[in-house]
Amino acid sequence: MKLDLLTSLYVFMLAAFIGFEVIRRVSPLLHTPLMSLTNALDAIAVVGAIILAGVVHERHALLAKVLGTIAIVAATSNIVGGFLITDRMLKMFKASGPKKP
Amino acid sequence: MTNLPNADIIIETTYLIATALFILALKWLSSPTTARRGVFAGELGMLLAIAGTLLNREIVEYKWIAIALVLGAVIGVPLGEVAMTAVPQRTALSHAFGALCVTLVGTAEFYLRAPNVPPFLMAVLSMEVILGSLTFTGSLMAAGKLQEVLPQRPITYKGQNFVNLGLLGIAIIVAGVLVAHPEKMYLFPVIVGIPLLFGVMMIIPIGGADMPTVISLLNSYAGLSAAAMGFVLDSKLLIIAGALDGASGFILSVNMSKAMNRSFSNVLFGAFGQEQTGPAAAQQARPVKSATPEEAAAILAAANKVVIVPGYGMAVAQAQHKVRELYDALTKRGVDVKFGIHPVAGRMPGHMNVLLAEADIPYDKLLDMDEINGDFPQTDVALVIGANDVTNPAARTETSSPIFGMPILDVDKARTVMVIKRSMAAGFAGIDNPLYYLDHTLMLFGDAKSFVGNIVRELTGGGGHG
């Protein structure tokens, strides 16, 4: 258990460094889609909510089921809405082509 | 149920692939040419991870999961289809939903595990629910202000910072007690309830123009709370997704604060909107030059190089499509037209670019402040539409100005400056703008949409009124 937490800290640290390096390179042009995309990715928390709602617990079974179900709804709306709007925004970004429409 | 001994390996593999796809998604977002591939990678990763999770053998009941997934999708679709002007409040709302998910899962995890919660776990669990619940109400407040269902003016009162910091302090102290004594389960509601209140109080003193920073900061908190949830559930995938989101929000917050020359604490604890009465009032009577749409059109038509500087006022007036017509009319006449975008133009980072892209303006004409500022001395006309403080030369020269030091677009260095503005009223910061009184500045008084429309009519020679 102790080792797991330590591994988790390493993972977090490395992911934060990767995040800084990758996101620094995103052009300010796309900062709004960046925020909506990271928001959709962040909704991967749905995985935790699914397990919470689906596993039968001995104690507090109802609490876990209710909170887990609401959490799935909240996260799923972020996944669906986040990917949809990010793609809609990115579709609008067009380069000035050789000929004007 | 399948009882494959290697089901866990399959699940872990989907998580591993999802992690790689998430990182690729952000990497591909670096350029507009690959960005949509990034969205696809993100979607694929998400699908894999959810499918993998559903294989978990401990999951015995799928009915509620299925209902919740469908319901979430039903709510998500309209949220993905809002107008581009409404994207900031949609984003704030999605931060609230993300934080809600994290807070609810954290709360359930506490009651499932208590009273046997090891100290480290209790510490990250506390962080998860404190950040989650303050982000939840804070983001709802921000969304309400952006949607204008709540007053946009900052609301301040005496001792506000003391109250806010006090609330946060109490929550942290109680969390500390729980780390030492997780069996005191009656204390848990305090570390959810107080941050919920703190989230509301935190946003009350924040005004509309500070929203880009605040949304970015809330984005960062949402990411960090999800990463904390990853620690609690021992999910590396969630830790990584949360860390990426947290890093992104942090970078954007730093960008926004730099663009306003303010520190985080200044944004959160120093309401900007208080009236700067006095000097501004005295200068109201100074003469300005104004011009008609006909005159403006003639000057623009004679120019070689034009830089348009749009601000949030342009979006409020819904003038972006008229601006595109102006861009087309000038480009057709061989005028080189570019757009200079200040990082805080709009209500969230990058918002102005999205609004202009929606109006079909090619993205290679949209230039960041640092890219365009060197061009102004060679620019014939700088046309400012609905922007004010971000063009104020006092930020460069007047040490007494409240916005001194804020990086601005150097429009005053262009040969001619034209400013479309409703009236001579001061901008958000309540500061007078010396730009308007310069010899080479022409004020174009009127509504942005109709004024730009009139210029376009002159340029294209339609209508035949003139």
Coordinates of C-alpha atoms in Angstrom, one line a residue:
Chain A
M1 CA 0.0 0.0 0.0
K2 CA 2.7 2.4 1.0
L3 CA 4.7 1.6 -2.2
D4 CA 1.6 2.1 -4.3
L5 CA 1.1 5.6 -3.0
L6 CA 4.8 6.4 -3.7
T7 CA 4.3 5.1 -7.3
S8 CA 1.2 7.2 -7.6
L9 CA 3.3 10.3 -6.6
Y10 CA 5.9 9.5 -9.2
V11 CA 3.2 9.1 -11.8
F12 CA 1.6 12.4 -10.9
M13 CA 4.9 14.2 -11.0
L14 CA 5.8 12.8 -14.4
A15 CA 2.3 13.5 -15.8
A16 CA 2.5 17.1 -14.6
F17 CA 5.8 17.6 -16.4
I18 CA 4.5 16.1 -19.6
G19 CA 1.4 18.2 -19.2
F20 CA 3.4 21.4 -18.9
E21 CA 5.6 20.6 -21.9
V22 CA 2.8 19.4 -24.2
I23 CA 0.4 22.2 -23.3
R24 CA 3.0 25.0 -23.5
R25 CA 3.2 24.2 -27.2
V26 CA -0.6 24.6 -27.8
S27 CA -1.0 27.9 -29.8
P28 CA -3.1 30.6 -28.0
L29 CA -5.3 30.4 -31.0
L30 CA -6.7 27.1 -29.6
H31 CA -6.8 27.8 -25.9
T32 CA -10.6 27.6 -25.8
P33 CA -10.7 24.1 -27.5
L34 CA -7.8 23.2 -25.2
M35 CA -9.9 23.9 -22.2
S36 CA -12.9 22.0 -23.4
L37 CA -10.8 19.0 -24.5
T38 CA -9.0 18.7 -21.2
N39 CA -12.3 19.0 -19.5
A40 CA -13.7 16.1 -21.5
L41 CA -10.6 14.0 -20.8
D42 CA -10.8 14.9 -17.1
A43 CA -14.3 13.3 -17.1
I44 CA -12.4 10.0 -17.2
A45 CA -13.4 10.2 -13.5
V46 CA -16.5 8.4 -14.8
V47 CA -14.5 5.2 -14.4
G48 CA -14.4 5.6 -10.7
A49 CA -18.1 6.5 -10.6
I50 CA -19.0 3.4 -12.6
I51 CA -17.2 1.1 -10.2
L52 CA -18.8 2.9 -7.2
A53 CA -22.3 2.5 -8.6
G54 CA -21.8 -1.1 -10.0
V55 CA -20.1 -2.9 -7.1
V56 CA -22.3 -4.1 -4.3
H57 CA -21.0 -2.8 -1.0
E58 CA -21.8 -4.3 2.4
R59 CA -22.3 -1.0 4.2
H60 CA -23.7 2.2 2.8
A61 CA -24.8 0.4 -0.3
L62 CA -27.6 2.8 -1.1
L63 CA -25.4 5.9 -0.5
A64 CA -22.8 4.5 -2.9
K65 CA -25.3 3.6 -5.5
V66 CA -27.1 7.0 -5.5
L67 CA -23.9 9.1 -5.4
G68 CA -22.2 6.9 -7.9
T69 CA -25.2 7.1 -10.3
I70 CA -25.4 10.9 -10.1
A71 CA -21.6 11.1 -10.6
I72 CA -21.8 9.0 -13.8
V73 CA -24.5 11.4 -15.1
A74 CA -22.3 14.5 -14.4
A75 CA -19.2 13.0 -15.9
T76 CA -20.9 11.6 -18.9
S77 CA -22.5 14.9 -19.8
N78 CA -18.9 16.4 -19.7
I79 CA -17.6 13.6 -22.0
V80 CA -20.3 14.0 -24.6
G81 CA -20.6 17.7 -24.4
G82 CA -16.9 18.3 -24.2
F83 CA -15.9 16.3 -27.2
L84 CA -18.8 17.6 -29.2
I85 CA -18.1 21.2 -28.7
T86 CA -14.3 20.8 -29.1
D87 CA -14.8 19.2 -32.5
R88 CA -17.4 21.9 -33.5
M89 CA -14.9 24.6 -32.6
L90 CA -12.0 23.0 -34.4
K91 CA -14.0 22.4 -37.5
M92 CA -14.4 26.2 -37.8
F93 CA -10.7 26.9 -37.9
K94 CA -9.8 27.1 -41.6
A95 CA -6.6 28.4 -43.2
S96 CA -6.8 31.0 -45.9
G97 CA -6.7 28.8 -48.9
P98 CA -5.2 29.7 -52.4
K99 CA -8.7 30.7 -53.6
K100 CA -11.4 32.5 -51.7
P101 CA -14.8 30.9 -51.5
Chain B
M1 CA -19.9 -13.3 -16.1
T2 CA -16.7 -14.2 -17.7
N3 CA -14.2 -15.4 -15.2
L4 CA -11.1 -15.1 -17.3
P5 CA -8.1 -14.9 -15.1
N6 CA -6.6 -12.2 -17.4
A7 CA -9.7 -9.9 -17.4
D8 CA -7.7 -7.6 -15.1
I9 CA -4.9 -7.5 -17.6
I10 CA -7.3 -6.6 -20.4
I11 CA -8.7 -3.8 -18.2
E12 CA -5.3 -2.4 -17.3
T13 CA -4.3 -2.6 -21.0
T14 CA -7.2 -0.5 -22.0
Y15 CA -6.2 2.1 -19.4
L16 CA -2.6 2.1 -20.6
I17 CA -3.7 2.7 -24.2
A18 CA -6.2 5.4 -23.1
T19 CA -3.4 7.2 -21.2
A20 CA -1.2 7.2 -24.3
L21 CA -4.2 8.4 -26.4
F22 CA -4.9 11.3 -24.0
I23 CA -1.4 12.6 -24.2
L24 CA -1.4 12.3 -28.0
A25 CA -4.7 14.2 -28.0
L26 CA -3.2 17.2 -26.3
K27 CA 0.0 16.9 -28.4
W28 CA -2.0 17.0 -31.6
L29 CA -3.9 20.1 -30.4
S30 CA -0.7 22.1 -30.9
S31 CA -1.7 23.0 -34.4
P32 CA -5.1 23.6 -36.1
T33 CA -4.1 21.1 -38.9
T34 CA -3.8 18.1 -36.5
A35 CA -6.2 19.2 -33.8
R36 CA -9.3 17.3 -34.9
R37 CA -7.2 14.1 -34.9
G38 CA -6.5 15.0 -31.3
V39 CA -10.2 15.0 -30.5
F40 CA -10.6 11.6 -32.1
A41 CA -7.7 10.2 -30.1
G42 CA -9.4 11.5 -26.9
E43 CA -12.7 10.0 -27.8
L44 CA -11.1 6.6 -28.6
G45 CA -9.2 6.6 -25.4
M46 CA -12.3 7.5 -23.4
L47 CA -14.3 4.7 -25.2
L48 CA -11.6 2.1 -24.5
A49 CA -11.3 3.1 -20.8
I50 CA -15.1 3.0 -20.2
A51 CA -15.5 -0.4 -22.1
G52 CA -12.5 -1.8 -20.1
T53 CA -14.1 -0.6 -16.8
L54 CA -17.4 -2.3 -17.6
L55 CA -15.5 -5.6 -17.8
N56 CA -14.6 -5.3 -14.2
R57 CA -15.8 -8.6 -12.6
E58 CA -16.9 -6.9 -9.3
I59 CA -19.5 -4.9 -11.1
V60 CA -22.7 -6.9 -10.7
E61 CA -25.4 -4.4 -11.5
Y62 CA -25.5 -2.6 -14.8
K63 CA -29.0 -1.2 -14.8
W64 CA -28.2 2.1 -13.0
I65 CA -24.9 2.5 -14.8
A66 CA -26.7 2.2 -18.2
I67 CA -29.5 4.7 -17.1
A68 CA -26.9 7.2 -15.9
L69 CA -24.7 6.9 -19.0
V70 CA -27.8 7.6 -21.2
L71 CA -29.0 10.4 -19.0
G72 CA -25.5 12.0 -19.1
A73 CA -25.4 11.8 -22.8
V74 CA -28.9 13.4 -23.1
I75 CA -27.7 16.3 -21.0
G76 CA -24.3 16.4 -22.8
V77 CA -25.6 16.8 -26.3
P78 CA -27.3 20.2 -25.8
L79 CA -24.2 21.3 -23.8
G80 CA -22.1 20.5 -26.9
E81 CA -24.3 22.5 -29.1
V82 CA -24.4 25.9 -27.4
A83 CA -23.7 29.1 -29.4
M84 CA -20.0 30.1 -29.5
T85 CA -20.7 33.3 -27.5
A86 CA -21.9 31.0 -24.7
V87 CA -18.9 28.8 -24.6
P88 CA -17.4 30.4 -21.5
Q89 CA -20.5 29.7 -19.3
R90 CA -20.7 26.2 -20.8
T91 CA -17.1 25.6 -19.8
A92 CA -17.7 26.9 -16.3
L93 CA -20.7 24.6 -16.1
S94 CA -18.7 21.6 -17.2
H95 CA -16.0 22.4 -14.5
A96 CA -18.9 22.3 -12.0
F97 CA -20.1 18.9 -13.3
G98 CA -16.6 17.5 -13.2
A99 CA -16.1 18.7 -9.7
L100 CA -19.5 17.4 -8.7
C101 CA -18.6 13.9 -9.9
V102 CA -15.3 14.0 -8.0
T103 CA -16.9 15.3 -4.8
L104 CA -19.7 12.7 -4.8
V105 CA -17.3 9.8 -5.4
G106 CA -15.0 11.1 -2.7
T107 CA -17.8 11.4 -0.2
A108 CA -19.0 7.8 -0.9
E109 CA -15.4 6.5 -0.6
F110 CA -15.0 8.1 2.8
Y111 CA -18.2 6.5 4.2
L112 CA -17.3 3.1 2.6
R113 CA -13.8 3.1 4.2
A114 CA -14.3 5.0 7.5
P115 CA -13.2 4.6 10.2
N116 CA -10.2 2.8 8.8
V117 CA -8.6 5.4 6.6
P118 CA -4.8 5.6 6.6
P119 CA -3.5 9.1 7.1
F120 CA -2.1 9.6 3.6
L121 CA -5.3 8.4 2.0
M122 CA -7.4 10.7 4.3
A123 CA -5.2 13.6 3.3
V124 CA -5.7 13.1 -0.5
L125 CA -9.4 12.3 0.1
S126 CA -9.7 15.6 2.0
M127 CA -8.0 17.4 -0.8
E128 CA -10.3 15.7 -3.3
V129 CA -13.5 16.8 -1.6
I130 CA -12.3 20.3 -0.6
L131 CA -11.1 21.2 -4.1
G132 CA -14.1 19.4 -5.6
S133 CA -16.8 21.1 -3.6
L134 CA -15.3 24.6 -3.9
T135 CA -14.8 24.2 -7.6
F136 CA -18.4 23.0 -7.9
T137 CA -20.1 26.1 -6.4
G138 CA -17.4 28.4 -7.6
S139 CA -17.9 27.3 -11.2
L140 CA -21.7 27.5 -10.9
M141 CA -21.3 31.1 -9.7
A142 CA -18.9 31.8 -12.5
A143 CA -21.4 30.3 -15.0
G144 CA -24.2 32.4 -13.5
K145 CA -22.2 35.6 -13.8
L146 CA -21.2 34.8 -17.4
Q147 CA -24.8 33.9 -18.3
E148 CA -25.8 37.2 -16.6
V149 CA -28.4 35.5 -14.3
L150 CA -26.2 36.8 -11.5
P151 CA -24.9 40.4 -11.1
Q152 CA -21.7 40.8 -13.0
R153 CA -20.4 43.7 -11.0
P154 CA -18.0 42.6 -8.3
I155 CA -19.7 42.6 -4.8
T156 CA -17.3 43.6 -2.1
Y157 CA -17.8 44.2 1.6
K158 CA -15.5 45.0 4.5
G159 CA -13.5 42.1 5.9
Q160 CA -14.3 39.9 2.8
N161 CA -10.8 38.5 2.4
F162 CA -10.7 37.7 6.1
V163 CA -14.0 35.8 5.9
N164 CA -12.9 33.9 2.8
L165 CA -9.5 32.9 4.1
G166 CA -11.1 32.1 7.5
L167 CA -13.5 29.7 5.8
L168 CA -10.8 28.0 3.9
G169 CA -8.7 27.8 7.0
I170 CA -11.4 26.1 9.0
A171 CA -11.9 23.5 6.3
I172 CA -8.2 22.7 6.2
I173 CA -7.9 22.5 10.0
V174 CA -10.9 20.1 10.2
A175 CA -9.4 18.0 7.4
G176 CA -6.2 17.9 9.5
V177 CA -8.2 16.6 12.5
L178 CA -9.8 13.9 10.3
V179 CA -6.3 12.8 9.0
A180 CA -5.4 12.2 12.7
H181 CA -8.8 10.9 13.8
P182 CA -10.6 9.4 10.8
E183 CA -13.1 7.8 13.2
K184 CA -14.6 11.3 13.9
M185 CA -16.9 10.7 11.0
Y186 CA -19.3 13.5 12.0
L187 CA -16.6 16.0 10.9
F188 CA -16.7 14.9 7.3
P189 CA -19.7 17.0 6.3
V190 CA -17.7 20.1 7.4
I191 CA -15.0 19.6 4.8
V192 CA -17.7 19.3 2.1
G193 CA -20.0 22.0 3.3
I194 CA -17.6 24.8 4.1
P195 CA -15.8 24.6 0.8
L196 CA -19.2 24.7 -0.9
L197 CA -19.8 28.0 0.8
F198 CA -16.2 29.2 0.1
G199 CA -16.7 28.6 -3.6
V200 CA -19.7 31.0 -3.6
M201 CA -17.9 33.6 -1.5
M202 CA -14.8 33.4 -3.7
I203 CA -16.6 34.4 -6.9
I204 CA -18.8 37.1 -5.4
P205 CA -16.1 39.8 -5.6
I206 CA -15.0 38.9 -9.1
G207 CA -16.0 41.0 -12.2
G208 CA -16.6 40.0 -15.8
A209 CA -13.2 40.9 -17.2
D210 CA -11.5 38.7 -14.6
M211 CA -13.4 35.7 -15.8
P212 CA -10.6 34.4 -18.1
T213 CA -8.3 34.0 -15.1
V214 CA -11.0 32.6 -12.8
I215 CA -12.2 30.0 -15.3
S216 CA -8.6 28.9 -15.9
L217 CA -8.0 28.7 -12.2
L218 CA -11.2 26.6 -11.6
N219 CA -10.1 24.4 -14.5
S220 CA -6.8 23.8 -12.7
Y221 CA -8.7 23.0 -9.4
A222 CA -11.0 20.6 -11.2
G223 CA -8.0 18.8 -12.6
L224 CA -6.2 18.6 -9.3
S225 CA -9.3 17.2 -7.5
A226 CA -9.6 14.5 -10.2
A227 CA -5.9 13.7 -9.7
A228 CA -6.5 13.4 -5.9
M229 CA -9.4 11.1 -6.7
G230 CA -7.0 9.0 -8.7
F231 CA -4.8 8.7 -5.6
V232 CA -7.7 7.6 -3.5
L233 CA -8.9 5.0 -6.0
D234 CA -5.3 4.0 -7.0
S235 CA -6.1 4.7 -10.6
K236 CA -3.0 5.8 -12.6
L237 CA -5.2 6.8 -15.6
L238 CA -7.2 9.2 -13.5
I239 CA -4.0 10.6 -11.8
I240 CA -2.6 11.3 -15.3
A241 CA -5.8 12.8 -16.8
G242 CA -6.1 15.0 -13.7
A243 CA -2.5 16.1 -13.8
L244 CA -2.8 17.0 -17.5
D245 CA -6.0 19.0 -16.8
G246 CA -4.4 20.7 -13.8
A247 CA -1.3 21.6 -15.7
S248 CA -3.4 23.0 -18.5
G249 CA -5.5 25.1 -16.2
F250 CA -2.4 26.3 -14.4
I251 CA -0.6 27.4 -17.6
L252 CA -3.7 29.2 -18.8
S253 CA -4.1 31.0 -15.4
V254 CA -0.5 32.2 -15.5
N255 CA -1.0 33.4 -19.1
M256 CA -4.1 35.3 -18.2
S257 CA -2.7 36.9 -15.1
K258 CA 0.4 38.0 -17.0
A259 CA -1.8 39.4 -19.7
M260 CA -3.5 41.5 -17.1
N261 CA -0.3 42.1 -15.2
R262 CA -1.8 40.8 -12.0
S263 CA -1.0 38.1 -9.5
F264 CA -3.5 35.2 -8.7
S265 CA -4.0 36.6 -5.3
N266 CA -4.8 40.0 -6.7
V267 CA -7.4 38.5 -9.0
L268 CA -9.0 36.5 -6.2
F269 CA -8.6 38.9 -3.3
G270 CA -8.6 42.4 -4.9
A271 CA -11.8 43.3 -6.7
F272 CA -10.8 45.4 -9.7
G273 CA -14.1 47.0 -10.4
Q274 CA -14.2 49.7 -7.8
E275 CA -14.7 53.0 -9.4
Q276 CA -11.6 55.0 -10.1
T277 CA -13.3 58.4 -9.7
G278 CA -11.5 61.6 -9.9
P279 CA -8.9 61.9 -12.6
A280 CA -11.1 60.3 -15.2
A281 CA -13.9 62.7 -14.7
A282 CA -11.7 65.7 -15.2
Q283 CA -10.6 64.6 -18.6
Q284 CA -14.0 64.0 -20.0
A285 CA -14.1 67.4 -21.7
R286 CA -11.0 66.9 -23.9
P287 CA -11.7 67.2 -27.6
V288 CA -11.7 64.1 -29.9
K289 CA -11.8 63.8 -33.6
S290 CA -14.7 61.7 -35.0
A291 CA -15.4 60.4 -38.5
T292 CA -18.4 59.1 -40.5
P293 CA -18.6 55.6 -42.1
E294 CA -17.9 57.2 -45.5
E295 CA -14.7 58.8 -44.3
A296 CA -13.6 55.6 -42.5
A297 CA -14.3 53.6 -45.6
A298 CA -12.2 56.0 -47.7
I299 CA -9.2 55.8 -45.3
L300 CA -9.4 52.0 -45.1
A301 CA -9.7 51.7 -48.9
A302 CA -6.5 53.7 -49.3
A303 CA -4.5 51.7 -46.8
N304 CA -2.1 48.9 -47.7
K305 CA -2.0 47.3 -44.3
V306 CA -4.9 47.2 -41.7
V307 CA -4.9 45.5 -38.3
I308 CA -8.3 45.0 -36.7
V309 CA -8.3 44.7 -32.9
P310 CA -11.5 43.1 -31.6
G311 CA -12.6 43.1 -28.0
Y312 CA -15.4 41.6 -26.1
G313 CA -17.6 44.5 -27.1
M314 CA -17.5 43.2 -30.7
A315 CA -19.0 39.9 -29.5
V316 CA -21.6 41.6 -27.4
A317 CA -22.7 43.6 -30.4
Q318 CA -22.7 40.3 -32.5
A319 CA -20.6 42.2 -35.0
Q320 CA -18.2 39.4 -36.0
H321 CA -20.0 38.5 -39.2
K322 CA -20.1 42.1 -40.3
V323 CA -16.4 42.2 -39.5
R324 CA -15.8 39.2 -41.8
E325 CA -17.6 41.1 -44.6
L326 CA -15.3 44.1 -43.9
Y327 CA -12.3 41.7 -44.1
D328 CA -13.6 40.3 -47.4
A329 CA -14.3 43.7 -48.9
L330 CA -10.8 45.0 -48.0
T331 CA -9.0 41.8 -49.0
K332 CA -10.7 42.0 -52.4
R333 CA -9.3 45.5 -52.9
G334 CA -5.8 44.1 -52.1
V335 CA -5.5 45.5 -48.6
D336 CA -3.6 43.2 -46.2
V337 CA -5.9 42.7 -43.2
K338 CA -4.8 41.0 -40.0
F339 CA -6.3 40.6 -36.6
G340 CA -4.5 41.5 -33.3
I341 CA -5.9 39.4 -30.4
H342 CA -5.1 40.3 -26.8
P343 CA -5.0 37.2 -24.5
V344 CA -7.8 38.5 -22.4
A345 CA -10.1 39.6 -25.2
G346 CA -13.3 37.7 -24.6
R347 CA -14.5 35.9 -21.5
M348 CA -12.1 32.9 -21.5
P349 CA -8.7 32.1 -23.0
G350 CA -8.8 32.0 -26.8
H351 CA -12.5 32.9 -26.9
M352 CA -12.0 35.7 -29.5
N353 CA -10.2 33.3 -31.9
V354 CA -13.2 31.0 -31.8
L355 CA -15.7 33.8 -32.4
L356 CA -13.7 35.0 -35.4
A357 CA -13.1 31.5 -36.7
E358 CA -16.9 30.9 -36.5
A359 CA -17.3 34.0 -38.7
D360 CA -15.1 32.2 -41.3
I361 CA -12.0 34.4 -40.8
P362 CA -8.9 32.3 -41.7
Y363 CA -6.9 31.4 -38.6
D364 CA -3.6 32.4 -40.1
K365 CA -4.9 36.0 -40.0
L366 CA -5.5 35.8 -36.2
L367 CA -2.3 36.9 -34.5
D368 CA -1.4 36.8 -30.9
M369 CA -0.4 40.1 -29.1
D370 CA 3.3 39.2 -29.2
E371 CA 3.2 38.3 -32.9
I372 CA 1.4 41.5 -34.0
N373 CA 2.9 44.2 -31.8
G374 CA 6.0 44.6 -34.0
D375 CA 3.7 45.2 -37.0
F376 CA 1.9 48.3 -35.8
P377 CA 4.6 50.9 -36.8
Q378 CA 4.2 49.7 -40.4
T379 CA 0.4 49.5 -40.2
D380 CA -1.7 52.2 -42.0
V381 CA -4.8 51.7 -40.0
A382 CA -5.5 50.1 -36.7
L383 CA -9.2 49.5 -36.3
V384 CA -10.3 48.9 -32.7
I385 CA -13.7 47.3 -32.4
G386 CA -15.2 47.0 -28.9
A387 CA -11.8 46.9 -27.1
N388 CA -10.7 49.5 -24.7
D389 CA -8.3 48.8 -21.8
V390 CA -6.1 46.4 -23.8
T391 CA -5.3 49.3 -26.2
N392 CA -4.7 51.9 -23.5
P393 CA -1.2 53.4 -23.9
A394 CA -1.3 54.6 -20.3
A395 CA -0.4 51.0 -19.4
R396 CA 3.1 51.6 -20.9
T397 CA 3.8 55.1 -19.6
E398 CA 1.7 56.3 -16.7
T399 CA 3.0 54.7 -13.5
S400 CA 0.0 56.1 -11.6
S401 CA -2.5 54.2 -13.8
P402 CA -4.2 51.2 -12.2
I403 CA -3.3 49.2 -15.3
F404 CA 0.3 50.3 -15.5
G405 CA 2.5 47.4 -16.6
M406 CA -0.3 45.5 -18.3
P407 CA 0.9 44.3 -21.8
I408 CA -1.2 46.1 -24.4
L409 CA -1.6 46.0 -28.2
D410 CA 0.4 49.0 -29.4
V411 CA -2.3 50.4 -31.7
D412 CA -1.3 53.9 -31.0
K413 CA 1.9 53.3 -33.1
A414 CA -0.2 52.8 -36.3
R415 CA -0.4 55.7 -38.7
T416 CA -4.1 56.1 -38.2
V417 CA -6.1 54.6 -35.3
M418 CA -9.9 54.2 -35.7
V419 CA -11.9 53.3 -32.6
I420 CA -15.5 52.1 -32.9
K421 CA -17.2 52.9 -29.7
R422 CA -20.8 53.7 -28.5
S423 CA -19.8 56.7 -26.4
M424 CA -16.9 58.2 -24.5
A425 CA -17.7 56.1 -21.4
A426 CA -14.7 54.5 -19.7
G427 CA -13.9 50.8 -20.0
F428 CA -14.2 48.0 -17.5
A429 CA -11.4 49.3 -15.3
G430 CA -13.1 52.7 -15.2
I431 CA -9.9 54.2 -16.6
D432 CA -9.8 57.0 -19.2
N433 CA -8.0 56.0 -22.4
P434 CA -5.5 58.6 -23.7
L435 CA -5.6 56.8 -27.1
Y436 CA -8.8 58.5 -27.9
Y437 CA -7.3 62.0 -27.7
L438 CA -4.3 61.4 -30.0
D439 CA -4.0 63.5 -33.2
H440 CA -4.0 60.4 -35.4
T441 CA -7.0 58.8 -33.7
L442 CA -10.5 59.0 -35.2
M443 CA -13.5 58.0 -33.1
L444 CA -16.3 56.2 -34.9
F445 CA -19.3 56.6 -32.7
G446 CA -22.0 54.1 -33.0
D447 CA -23.0 50.4 -32.6
A448 CA -20.2 48.2 -33.8
K449 CA -22.4 46.0 -35.9
S450 CA -24.2 48.8 -37.8
F451 CA -21.1 51.0 -38.1
V452 CA -19.0 48.2 -39.6
G453 CA -22.0 47.4 -41.9
N454 CA -22.1 51.0 -43.1
I455 CA -18.4 50.9 -43.9
V456 CA -18.8 47.7 -45.8
R457 CA -21.7 49.2 -47.8
E458 CA -19.4 52.1 -48.7
L459 CA -16.6 49.9 -49.7
T460 CA -18.7 47.6 -51.9
G461 CA -20.6 50.5 -53.4
G462 CA -23.9 48.9 -52.8
G463 CA -27.1 50.6 -51.8
G464 CA -26.5 53.8 -53.8
H465 CA -27.5 56.1 -51.0
G466 CA -24.2 57.9 -50.8

